[in-house]
Amino acid sequence: MDIICLEVRNIVKVYPGTIALKGVDFKVEKGKVNVLVGENGAGKSTLMKIIAGIEAPTSGDILFKGKKVSFKNSSEAASLGIGIIHQELSLFPNMTVMQNIFVGREEKNKLLTVNKKSQTDKTIKVLKQLNQSIKPSEMVANLRVGQQQIVEIARNVAKEGLEILIMDEPTSSLSSAEVKVLFSVIEDLKSKGIAIVYISHRLEELMQIGDNITVLRDGNIVANSVVENITVDWIVEKMTGLESKNQEKPVSFVSKEEVLKVENLSLYRNGRYIFNNINFSLKRGEVLGIYGLLGSGRTEVFEALMGVNPADSGNIYLNGKNIHAKNVASQIKNGFAYVPEDRQREGLIQTLNIKKNLTLSNLVNYVKHIAINTSLENQSADSMIKQLEIKVSNKELPILSLSGGNQQKVVIGKGMLTSPKIYLLDEPSRGIDIGAKMEVYNIIRRLAKDGISVIVISSELKEIIAIANRILVLSNGILTGELLEDEINEQNLVALSSVAIRSDSTKIGG
């Protein structure tokens, strides 16, 4: 018999100028993965914030184990055993992994000081459960986005008395191997009677991990079902109101003009090569994919090309000319643009409005004498908003007022305004809904048609297969393969990305 551990009835949430939730009924079953799905702006995160005590409903009731409750804050919800893993990470970068896992619930010893040994032992245990070798003493700021997501998950899994765990896009930065580990942890939590509320835009994984599914659209519940009775096409149709369409093929290109050539690019840090002897070329109008598991060196290659973290050795040729990627500003001048993996931390300035975020990388071109030509700046922002169909009523609004998909369009638009020759996109569809993903794919295709060369990193196999003309595969900092046309399939990508080789750990120059 299914046991309802939490239920919301007729929940309404009104914000100034919009109704986010319009009388939502939602049940959470004990020991089940309760999937909540919907496009960006459908109201998923708002509903989860209400359940977790972060937001208060305008009206409606919350019942926990059959009793009506109300939460003044997240601490009150946590006291009943409700935890949440946010889509946008809520870690403290200036604290260690162990400190983040125990923040707000520190363990004390007999002297009433923090029991570091106990906390460290428990941190090691939970990270081992997640198949991770991250050191408890490591500063979170030093971790990659995927590792930070693991720490966020560990912080919740480590809590005692957990009854309900809300996971909002928990796999958005994880490799396929790490996703398998997470799914194993979820099964373990289910066996202990813990209820999981699971939100993801990766529809195939919902079918794999979910028990029942509820679909939100425009603040309303439009459908619910047990997962075994539905298909991915059913989810898409309920989410969008449209039938699922087959994804377009990558844009074909005929140019033989080589715009970028990378020779023997290497980066050595902390006693090992992050990547070693990377060689590839890029044609004009080509969409080149880079695939690899977390830690393969894929993002670091982008950072080297963009001058964020320059390589130690090797050459980068742009249109036959050897260039030195000293810093980001010089690479923007050379015609490079970059969409980073973490849009919140690295792609946007959260204190600036939509317009300022769009024009930031191109600001030098709006300066007249010592002042900014606001008319020209407004014209550029309006043009990009129209071109990318960014859904916004006023470009002066805060950037965080936009949905995740529209924030991502702003990051892409910021790069487009610099008139790039080469566009680097790291996980461009991370954490956005299927409709916004299709729009991002179309933007990539449009860039290629316009003769801009694009390099895309993606952890999603189906995505990179759908948009790339050619795919490079990295494993442990080594280029393990290059796939063309008929060679591009999931089996080859997984095999090449799992090659168990290590870069030579001998430092460059000796």
Short mmCIF file of C-alpha atoms in Angstrom, two decimals:
data_model
loop_
_atom_site.label_atom_id
_atom_site.label_comp_id
_atom_site.label_asym_id
_atom_site.label_seq_id
_atom_site.Cartn_x
_atom_site.Cartn_y
_atom_site.Cartn_z
CA MET A 1 0.00 0.00 0.00
CA ASP A 2 1.32 3.42 -1.01
CA ILE A 3 1.88 5.76 1.93
CA ILE A 4 1.56 9.49 1.36
CA CYS A 5 4.15 11.20 3.57
CA LEU A 6 3.49 14.72 2.28
CA GLU A 7 0.64 16.34 0.38
CA VAL A 8 0.01 19.87 -0.85
CA ARG A 9 -3.55 20.95 -1.58
CA ASN A 10 -4.68 23.83 -3.74
CA ILE A 11 -1.34 25.66 -3.43
CA VAL A 12 -1.34 29.15 -4.96
CA LYS A 13 1.76 31.33 -5.17
CA VAL A 14 1.48 34.90 -6.40
CA TYR A 15 4.45 37.12 -7.16
CA PRO A 16 4.11 40.76 -8.26
CA GLY A 17 2.87 40.61 -11.83
CA THR A 18 2.63 36.82 -12.11
CA ILE A 19 0.90 33.75 -10.66
CA ALA A 20 3.52 31.02 -10.37
CA LEU A 21 1.23 28.28 -9.01
CA LYS A 22 -2.51 28.13 -9.68
CA GLY A 23 -4.07 25.74 -7.19
CA VAL A 24 -1.61 22.83 -7.30
CA ASP A 25 -2.30 19.43 -5.70
CA PHE A 26 0.75 17.20 -5.30
CA LYS A 27 1.41 14.00 -3.33
CA VAL A 28 4.76 12.58 -2.23
CA GLU A 29 4.84 8.81 -1.65
CA LYS A 30 7.17 7.25 0.91
CA GLY A 31 9.97 5.09 -0.49
CA LYS A 32 9.29 6.23 -4.07
CA VAL A 33 10.92 8.53 -6.62
CA ASN A 34 8.22 11.13 -7.19
CA VAL A 35 9.15 12.83 -10.46
CA LEU A 36 8.08 16.43 -11.10
CA VAL A 37 8.57 17.63 -14.65
CA GLY A 38 7.78 20.75 -16.66
CA GLU A 39 9.36 23.44 -18.80
CA ASN A 40 11.31 26.33 -17.30
CA GLY A 41 8.83 28.70 -15.67
CA ALA A 42 6.23 25.95 -15.14
CA GLY A 43 6.48 26.36 -11.35
CA LYS A 44 8.53 23.30 -10.34
CA SER A 45 11.19 25.08 -8.32
CA THR A 46 8.58 27.36 -6.70
CA LEU A 47 6.61 24.33 -5.51
CA MET A 48 9.76 22.69 -4.16
CA LYS A 49 10.78 25.86 -2.32
CA ILE A 50 7.36 25.91 -0.64
CA ILE A 51 7.69 22.27 0.43
CA ALA A 52 11.22 22.96 1.75
CA GLY A 53 10.13 26.05 3.70
CA ILE A 54 12.13 28.50 1.59
CA GLU A 55 8.98 30.21 0.28
CA ALA A 56 5.54 30.54 1.85
CA PRO A 57 2.43 29.82 -0.26
CA THR A 58 -0.02 32.62 -0.89
CA SER A 59 -2.78 30.15 -0.08
CA GLY A 60 -3.33 26.40 0.23
CA ASP A 61 -2.34 23.68 2.69
CA ILE A 62 0.67 21.45 3.34
CA LEU A 63 0.07 18.14 5.10
CA PHE A 64 2.99 16.18 6.56
CA LYS A 65 2.08 12.62 7.56
CA GLY A 66 -1.58 13.67 7.52
CA LYS A 67 -1.16 16.72 9.77
CA LYS A 68 -1.39 20.30 8.54
CA VAL A 69 1.92 22.16 8.84
CA SER A 70 3.35 25.54 7.88
CA PHE A 71 6.99 26.50 7.65
CA LYS A 72 8.39 29.90 8.55
CA ASN A 73 11.76 28.95 7.12
CA SER A 74 13.79 26.05 5.74
CA SER A 75 15.05 25.13 9.23
CA GLU A 76 11.50 24.25 10.32
CA ALA A 77 11.08 22.02 7.26
CA ALA A 78 14.49 20.45 7.88
CA SER A 79 13.49 19.66 11.47
CA LEU A 80 10.78 17.37 10.03
CA GLY A 81 13.34 15.65 7.79
CA ILE A 82 12.80 17.58 4.53
CA GLY A 83 16.00 18.27 2.59
CA ILE A 84 16.60 19.93 -0.76
CA ILE A 85 19.39 19.83 -3.33
CA HIS A 86 19.10 23.06 -5.29
CA GLN A 87 19.63 23.35 -9.04
CA GLU A 88 21.86 26.37 -8.44
CA LEU A 89 24.40 25.23 -5.86
CA SER A 90 24.16 26.69 -2.36
CA LEU A 91 27.64 25.84 -1.09
CA PHE A 92 30.12 28.13 0.66
CA PRO A 93 33.19 28.33 -1.62
CA ASN A 94 35.46 29.67 1.14
CA MET A 95 34.82 26.63 3.36
CA THR A 96 36.05 23.04 3.14
CA VAL A 97 34.03 20.08 1.88
CA MET A 98 33.59 18.81 5.44
CA GLN A 99 32.51 22.23 6.73
CA ASN A 100 29.92 22.52 3.95
CA ILE A 101 28.48 19.09 4.70
CA PHE A 102 28.02 19.92 8.39
CA VAL A 103 27.29 23.65 8.20
CA GLY A 104 24.43 24.58 10.52
CA ARG A 105 24.50 21.20 12.30
CA GLU A 106 28.05 20.99 13.61
CA GLU A 107 28.88 18.16 15.98
CA LYS A 108 30.38 19.11 19.36
CA ASN A 109 32.82 17.26 21.60
CA LYS A 110 32.98 17.29 25.40
CA LEU A 111 34.70 20.68 25.36
CA LEU A 112 31.77 22.05 23.28
CA THR A 113 34.04 22.72 20.33
CA VAL A 114 33.53 21.29 16.83
CA ASN A 115 34.32 17.58 16.71
CA LYS A 116 36.42 17.71 13.55
CA LYS A 117 37.46 14.04 13.73
CA SER A 118 33.88 12.77 13.85
CA GLN A 119 32.79 15.12 11.05
CA THR A 120 35.79 14.18 8.91
CA ASP A 121 35.12 10.43 9.39
CA LYS A 122 31.45 10.86 8.44
CA THR A 123 32.42 13.02 5.42
CA ILE A 124 34.79 10.31 4.18
CA LYS A 125 32.04 7.70 4.68
CA VAL A 126 29.37 9.57 2.72
CA LEU A 127 31.80 10.48 -0.09
CA LYS A 128 32.83 6.82 -0.28
CA GLN A 129 29.14 5.94 -0.56
CA LEU A 130 29.03 8.31 -3.54
CA ASN A 131 32.20 6.69 -4.96
CA GLN A 132 34.18 9.92 -4.64
CA SER A 133 37.78 10.52 -3.56
CA ILE A 134 37.34 14.22 -2.77
CA LYS A 135 39.30 15.20 0.35
CA PRO A 136 37.21 16.51 3.29
CA SER A 137 39.80 19.28 3.75
CA GLU A 138 39.55 20.50 0.13
CA MET A 139 38.18 24.02 -0.32
CA VAL A 140 34.92 23.95 -2.29
CA ALA A 141 36.15 26.87 -4.43
CA ASN A 142 38.84 24.55 -5.83
CA LEU A 143 36.34 21.93 -7.03
CA ARG A 144 34.85 21.65 -10.51
CA VAL A 145 31.10 22.18 -10.86
CA GLY A 146 30.37 18.45 -11.01
CA GLN A 147 32.36 17.81 -7.83
CA GLN A 148 30.51 20.64 -6.10
CA GLN A 149 27.24 18.99 -7.08
CA ILE A 150 28.46 15.77 -5.45
CA VAL A 151 29.19 17.72 -2.24
CA GLU A 152 25.68 19.22 -2.35
CA ILE A 153 24.23 15.72 -2.63
CA ALA A 154 26.51 14.42 0.15
CA ARG A 155 25.40 17.21 2.48
CA ASN A 156 21.81 16.00 2.30
CA VAL A 157 22.50 12.26 2.26
CA ALA A 158 24.57 12.67 5.45
CA LYS A 159 21.66 14.13 7.43
CA GLU A 160 20.08 11.97 10.11
CA GLY A 161 16.27 11.73 10.26
CA LEU A 162 15.85 12.40 6.54
CA GLU A 163 12.25 11.74 5.42
CA ILE A 164 11.96 13.56 2.08
CA LEU A 165 14.81 14.57 -0.23
CA ILE A 166 14.08 17.02 -3.03
CA MET A 167 16.55 16.78 -5.92
CA ASP A 168 16.36 19.69 -8.36
CA GLU A 169 18.48 18.81 -11.42
CA PRO A 170 20.94 16.67 -9.40
CA THR A 171 22.67 15.21 -12.48
CA SER A 172 23.05 18.39 -14.53
CA SER A 173 26.84 18.49 -13.98
CA LEU A 174 27.54 14.79 -13.43
CA SER A 175 29.22 12.35 -15.78
CA SER A 176 27.36 9.20 -16.82
CA ALA A 177 29.44 7.15 -14.35
CA GLU A 178 28.54 9.51 -11.50
CA VAL A 179 24.87 9.40 -12.50
CA LYS A 180 24.94 5.61 -12.07
CA VAL A 181 26.40 6.02 -8.58
CA LEU A 182 23.72 8.59 -7.70
CA PHE A 183 20.97 6.27 -8.92
CA SER A 184 22.41 3.52 -6.71
CA VAL A 185 22.30 5.90 -3.72
CA ILE A 186 18.69 6.79 -4.56
CA GLU A 187 17.72 3.11 -4.58
CA ASP A 188 19.38 2.75 -1.17
CA LEU A 189 17.45 5.75 0.18
CA LYS A 190 14.20 4.30 -1.20
CA SER A 191 14.87 1.01 0.55
CA LYS A 192 15.07 2.94 3.82
CA GLY A 193 11.63 4.45 3.19
CA ILE A 194 12.91 7.90 2.23
CA ALA A 195 10.79 9.72 -0.34
CA ILE A 196 12.58 11.36 -3.27
CA VAL A 197 11.12 14.27 -5.21
CA TYR A 198 13.08 14.32 -8.44
CA ILE A 199 13.25 17.14 -11.01
CA SER A 200 15.25 16.77 -14.21
CA HIS A 201 15.18 17.87 -17.83
CA ARG A 202 16.91 14.64 -18.87
CA LEU A 203 13.77 12.76 -19.79
CA GLU A 204 15.40 9.38 -20.38
CA GLU A 205 16.75 9.30 -16.83
CA LEU A 206 13.28 10.08 -15.45
CA MET A 207 12.02 6.92 -17.12
CA GLN A 208 14.91 4.99 -15.60
CA ILE A 209 14.75 6.22 -12.00
CA GLY A 210 11.14 7.40 -11.51
CA ASP A 211 8.22 5.56 -9.93
CA ASN A 212 5.46 8.08 -10.63
CA ILE A 213 5.41 11.34 -12.51
CA THR A 214 3.55 14.64 -12.25
CA VAL A 215 3.62 17.20 -15.07
CA LEU A 216 3.39 20.96 -14.41
CA ARG A 217 2.58 23.45 -17.15
CA ASP A 218 2.09 27.17 -16.61
CA GLY A 219 1.53 26.73 -12.87
CA ASN A 220 -1.04 23.93 -13.27
CA ILE A 221 -0.87 20.16 -12.84
CA VAL A 222 -1.77 18.81 -16.27
CA ALA A 223 -1.06 15.09 -15.85
CA ASN A 224 0.22 12.39 -13.52
CA SER A 225 0.89 8.70 -13.97
CA VAL A 226 3.03 5.79 -12.86
CA VAL A 227 6.17 5.80 -14.99
CA GLU A 228 5.71 2.26 -16.31
CA ASN A 229 2.58 3.40 -18.19
CA ILE A 230 4.15 6.29 -20.11
CA THR A 231 6.81 7.16 -22.72
CA VAL A 232 9.21 10.06 -23.30
CA ASP A 233 6.90 11.30 -26.08
CA TRP A 234 4.03 11.37 -23.58
CA ILE A 235 6.10 13.55 -21.22
CA VAL A 236 7.06 15.97 -24.00
CA GLU A 237 3.46 16.27 -25.20
CA LYS A 238 2.14 16.94 -21.67
CA MET A 239 4.93 19.43 -20.91
CA THR A 240 4.60 21.46 -24.08
CA GLY A 241 1.12 20.65 -25.37
CA LEU A 242 2.82 19.57 -28.61
CA GLU A 243 3.72 16.20 -30.04
CA SER A 244 7.40 15.26 -29.88
CA LYS A 245 9.30 15.83 -33.13
CA ASN A 246 12.40 14.08 -34.31
CA GLN A 247 15.50 16.14 -33.64
CA GLU A 248 17.15 17.82 -36.61
CA LYS A 249 20.47 16.56 -37.88
CA PRO A 250 23.64 18.65 -37.53
CA VAL A 251 24.18 21.40 -40.09
CA SER A 252 26.37 20.07 -42.90
CA PHE A 253 29.30 22.24 -43.92
CA VAL A 254 31.35 22.24 -47.10
CA SER A 255 34.13 24.65 -46.14
CA LYS A 256 37.68 23.32 -46.26
CA GLU A 257 39.02 26.53 -44.72
CA GLU A 258 40.88 25.75 -41.50
CA VAL A 259 40.33 28.52 -38.95
CA LEU A 260 41.85 26.91 -35.86
CA LYS A 261 44.68 24.45 -35.36
CA VAL A 262 45.82 23.21 -31.96
CA GLU A 263 49.19 21.47 -31.67
CA ASN A 264 50.51 19.55 -28.65
CA LEU A 265 48.54 21.62 -26.12
CA SER A 266 49.38 20.58 -22.54
CA LEU A 267 48.55 21.77 -19.02
CA TYR A 268 50.39 20.54 -15.92
CA ARG A 269 49.05 21.21 -12.42
CA ASN A 270 49.61 19.70 -8.97
CA GLY A 271 51.92 16.95 -10.08
CA ARG A 272 50.01 15.71 -13.12
CA TYR A 273 48.89 16.63 -16.58
CA ILE A 274 45.33 17.96 -16.69
CA PHE A 275 45.56 17.39 -20.44
CA ASN A 276 48.53 16.39 -22.55
CA ASN A 277 49.45 16.72 -26.23
CA ILE A 278 46.03 17.72 -27.50
CA ASN A 279 45.91 18.09 -31.30
CA PHE A 280 42.94 19.03 -33.47
CA SER A 281 41.77 21.42 -36.17
CA LEU A 282 38.52 23.28 -36.83
CA LYS A 283 36.96 24.31 -40.14
CA ARG A 284 34.89 27.42 -40.82
CA GLY A 285 31.20 26.76 -40.08
CA GLU A 286 31.90 23.40 -38.43
CA VAL A 287 30.29 22.25 -35.18
CA LEU A 288 32.96 20.24 -33.38
CA GLY A 289 31.90 18.26 -30.32
CA ILE A 290 34.09 17.37 -27.34
CA TYR A 291 32.91 14.49 -25.17
CA GLY A 292 34.43 13.09 -22.01
CA LEU A 293 33.65 12.18 -18.43
CA LEU A 294 34.11 14.57 -15.54
CA GLY A 295 37.85 15.01 -14.97
CA SER A 296 38.74 14.22 -18.60
CA GLY A 297 40.17 17.71 -19.10
CA ARG A 298 37.47 18.92 -21.51
CA THR A 299 36.63 22.19 -19.69
CA GLU A 300 40.31 22.90 -19.04
CA VAL A 301 40.98 22.71 -22.79
CA PHE A 302 38.33 25.40 -23.29
CA GLU A 303 39.83 27.53 -20.52
CA ALA A 304 43.25 27.27 -22.19
CA LEU A 305 41.85 28.28 -25.58
CA MET A 306 40.03 31.22 -23.99
CA GLY A 307 43.00 32.40 -21.92
CA VAL A 308 41.23 31.72 -18.59
CA ASN A 309 43.96 29.25 -17.59
CA PRO A 310 46.65 29.31 -20.30
CA ALA A 311 48.36 26.08 -21.33
CA ASP A 312 51.97 25.36 -20.33
CA SER A 313 53.04 24.28 -23.80
CA GLY A 314 51.78 23.82 -27.33
CA ASN A 315 50.59 26.12 -30.09
CA ILE A 316 47.28 27.67 -31.11
CA TYR A 317 47.00 28.83 -34.73
CA LEU A 318 44.18 31.14 -35.78
CA ASN A 319 43.89 31.41 -39.58
CA GLY A 320 47.49 30.19 -39.81
CA LYS A 321 48.86 32.70 -37.30
CA ASN A 322 50.35 31.50 -34.03
CA ILE A 323 48.50 33.30 -31.23
CA HIS A 324 49.16 33.36 -27.50
CA ALA A 325 46.07 32.94 -25.32
CA LYS A 326 47.32 35.18 -22.50
CA ASN A 327 43.96 36.23 -21.08
CA VAL A 328 40.25 36.46 -21.87
CA ALA A 329 40.42 40.04 -23.18
CA SER A 330 43.08 39.15 -25.75
CA GLN A 331 41.10 36.11 -26.92
CA ILE A 332 37.92 38.16 -27.36
CA LYS A 333 39.98 40.48 -29.60
CA ASN A 334 41.22 37.41 -31.48
CA GLY A 335 37.62 36.43 -32.20
CA PHE A 336 36.88 33.86 -29.49
CA ALA A 337 33.69 33.75 -27.41
CA TYR A 338 32.96 31.43 -24.50
CA VAL A 339 29.87 30.14 -22.69
CA PRO A 340 31.11 28.59 -19.41
CA GLU A 341 29.59 25.51 -17.79
CA ASP A 342 28.43 27.40 -14.68
CA ARG A 343 26.33 30.30 -15.99
CA GLN A 344 25.48 31.61 -12.52
CA ARG A 345 29.04 31.88 -11.22
CA GLU A 346 31.05 32.45 -14.41
CA GLY A 347 28.63 33.55 -17.14
CA LEU A 348 26.49 36.21 -15.46
CA ILE A 349 26.90 39.14 -13.09
CA GLN A 350 23.93 38.57 -10.82
CA THR A 351 23.83 42.16 -9.53
CA LEU A 352 23.47 43.58 -13.05
CA ASN A 353 20.33 43.74 -15.17
CA ILE A 354 19.63 41.84 -18.39
CA LYS A 355 20.91 44.61 -20.68
CA LYS A 356 24.21 45.06 -18.83
CA ASN A 357 24.83 41.30 -18.83
CA LEU A 358 24.24 41.17 -22.58
CA THR A 359 26.58 44.05 -23.44
CA LEU A 360 29.31 43.41 -20.85
CA SER A 361 31.84 41.61 -23.08
CA ASN A 362 31.43 44.22 -25.82
CA LEU A 363 31.38 47.28 -23.55
CA VAL A 364 34.50 48.82 -25.06
CA ASN A 365 32.62 49.35 -28.35
CA TYR A 366 29.93 51.44 -26.62
CA VAL A 367 32.37 53.88 -25.03
CA LYS A 368 32.43 57.35 -26.56
CA HIS A 369 35.12 59.58 -25.08
CA ILE A 370 34.71 58.76 -21.36
CA ALA A 371 31.02 57.84 -21.34
CA ILE A 372 28.96 54.88 -22.54
CA ASN A 373 26.81 55.49 -25.59
CA THR A 374 23.57 54.23 -23.99
CA SER A 375 21.63 54.57 -27.22
CA LEU A 376 23.98 52.18 -29.04
CA GLU A 377 24.07 49.85 -26.02
CA ASN A 378 20.25 49.73 -25.90
CA GLN A 379 20.10 49.09 -29.63
CA SER A 380 22.51 46.13 -29.37
CA ALA A 381 20.66 44.63 -26.40
CA ASP A 382 17.26 44.99 -28.11
CA SER A 383 18.61 43.42 -31.28
CA MET A 384 20.00 40.39 -29.42
CA ILE A 385 16.84 39.95 -27.34
CA LYS A 386 14.83 39.87 -30.57
CA GLN A 387 17.29 37.65 -32.43
CA LEU A 388 17.49 35.02 -29.67
CA GLU A 389 13.82 35.38 -28.68
CA ILE A 390 14.71 36.03 -25.05
CA LYS A 391 11.42 36.16 -23.15
CA VAL A 392 11.63 39.41 -21.21
CA SER A 393 9.24 42.33 -20.75
CA ASN A 394 11.94 44.85 -19.79
CA LYS A 395 15.69 44.58 -20.37
CA GLU A 396 16.31 46.65 -17.22
CA LEU A 397 14.97 43.81 -15.02
CA PRO A 398 17.41 41.80 -12.83
CA ILE A 399 19.06 38.93 -14.67
CA LEU A 400 17.79 36.45 -12.06
CA SER A 401 14.19 37.34 -12.95
CA LEU A 402 14.63 35.21 -16.10
CA SER A 403 14.11 31.45 -16.32
CA GLY A 404 17.20 29.25 -16.67
CA GLY A 405 16.75 28.89 -20.42
CA ASN A 406 16.50 32.63 -20.96
CA GLN A 407 19.51 33.27 -18.71
CA GLN A 408 21.46 30.88 -20.92
CA LYS A 409 20.36 32.81 -24.01
CA VAL A 410 21.71 35.98 -22.39
CA VAL A 411 25.10 34.30 -21.84
CA ILE A 412 25.12 33.15 -25.47
CA GLY A 413 24.00 36.59 -26.68
CA LYS A 414 26.77 38.27 -24.70
CA GLY A 415 29.30 36.29 -26.72
CA MET A 416 27.52 36.87 -30.03
CA LEU A 417 27.72 40.64 -29.56
CA THR A 418 31.54 40.39 -29.74
CA SER A 419 31.21 39.12 -33.36
CA PRO A 420 33.21 35.92 -32.77
CA LYS A 421 34.92 33.74 -35.35
CA ILE A 422 35.08 30.79 -32.95
CA TYR A 423 32.45 30.07 -30.29
CA LEU A 424 33.20 27.74 -27.36
CA LEU A 425 30.11 26.39 -25.57
CA ASP A 426 30.55 24.30 -22.40
CA GLU A 427 27.36 22.35 -21.53
CA PRO A 428 25.11 24.93 -23.27
CA SER A 429 21.86 23.15 -22.35
CA ARG A 430 22.69 22.38 -18.70
CA GLY A 431 19.67 22.79 -16.42
CA ILE A 432 17.21 24.05 -19.04
CA ASP A 433 13.99 22.50 -20.27
CA ILE A 434 13.44 20.61 -23.51
CA GLY A 435 11.89 23.61 -25.28
CA ALA A 436 14.80 25.88 -24.36
CA LYS A 437 17.24 23.13 -25.38
CA MET A 438 15.76 23.01 -28.87
CA GLU A 439 16.15 26.78 -29.09
CA VAL A 440 19.80 26.58 -28.03
CA TYR A 441 20.43 23.85 -30.63
CA ASN A 442 18.86 26.08 -33.28
CA ILE A 443 21.11 28.96 -32.21
CA ILE A 444 24.16 26.70 -32.63
CA ARG A 445 22.95 25.66 -36.10
CA ARG A 446 22.38 29.30 -37.01
CA LEU A 447 25.90 30.25 -35.91
CA ALA A 448 27.33 27.47 -38.09
CA LYS A 449 25.24 28.53 -41.10
CA ASP A 450 26.62 32.05 -40.67
CA GLY A 451 30.16 30.70 -40.97
CA ILE A 452 31.04 30.83 -37.28
CA SER A 453 33.00 27.80 -36.09
CA VAL A 454 31.57 26.22 -32.94
CA ILE A 455 33.08 23.81 -30.40
CA VAL A 456 30.59 22.25 -27.99
CA ILE A 457 31.18 20.27 -24.81
CA SER A 458 28.23 18.14 -23.72
CA SER A 459 27.76 15.30 -21.23
CA GLU A 460 24.53 14.22 -22.93
CA LEU A 461 25.22 11.62 -25.58
CA LYS A 462 22.06 12.21 -27.62
CA GLU A 463 22.68 15.95 -27.56
CA ILE A 464 26.24 15.90 -28.83
CA ILE A 465 25.34 13.32 -31.50
CA ALA A 466 22.50 15.58 -32.69
CA ILE A 467 24.49 18.80 -33.04
CA ALA A 468 28.11 17.90 -33.87
CA ASN A 469 29.61 17.24 -37.30
CA ARG A 470 32.64 15.60 -35.72
CA ILE A 471 33.39 14.58 -32.13
CA LEU A 472 36.67 14.45 -30.20
CA VAL A 473 36.74 12.21 -27.12
CA LEU A 474 38.91 12.86 -24.05
CA SER A 475 39.78 10.46 -21.25
CA ASN A 476 42.08 11.38 -18.36
CA GLY A 477 43.50 14.34 -20.26
CA ILE A 478 44.31 12.33 -23.39
CA LEU A 479 42.60 12.60 -26.78
CA THR A 480 41.45 8.99 -27.22
CA GLY A 481 39.56 9.27 -30.47
CA GLU A 482 37.95 11.29 -33.23
CA LEU A 483 34.59 10.19 -34.62
CA LEU A 484 33.23 11.12 -38.04
CA GLU A 485 29.76 10.69 -39.55
CA ASP A 486 28.76 6.99 -39.34
CA GLU A 487 31.28 6.40 -36.53
CA ILE A 488 29.32 8.74 -34.25
CA ASN A 489 27.17 6.64 -31.93
CA GLU A 490 26.66 6.14 -28.21
CA GLN A 491 28.65 2.91 -28.04
CA ASN A 492 31.80 4.45 -29.55
CA LEU A 493 31.55 7.57 -27.40
CA VAL A 494 31.18 5.61 -24.17
CA ALA A 495 34.00 3.19 -25.10
CA LEU A 496 36.47 5.96 -25.97
CA SER A 497 35.59 8.06 -22.93
CA SER A 498 36.21 5.12 -20.60
CA VAL A 499 39.71 4.28 -21.83
CA ALA A 500 41.76 3.63 -18.69
CA ILE A 501 44.93 5.56 -19.50
CA ARG A 502 46.68 8.30 -17.60
CA SER A 503 48.71 11.25 -18.81
CA ASP A 504 52.46 10.97 -18.22
CA SER A 505 53.02 12.62 -14.83
CA THR A 506 56.51 13.84 -15.70
CA LYS A 507 56.60 17.61 -15.53
CA ILE A 508 57.24 19.54 -18.72
CA GLY A 509 60.90 20.44 -19.06
CA GLY A 510 62.12 17.72 -16.74
#
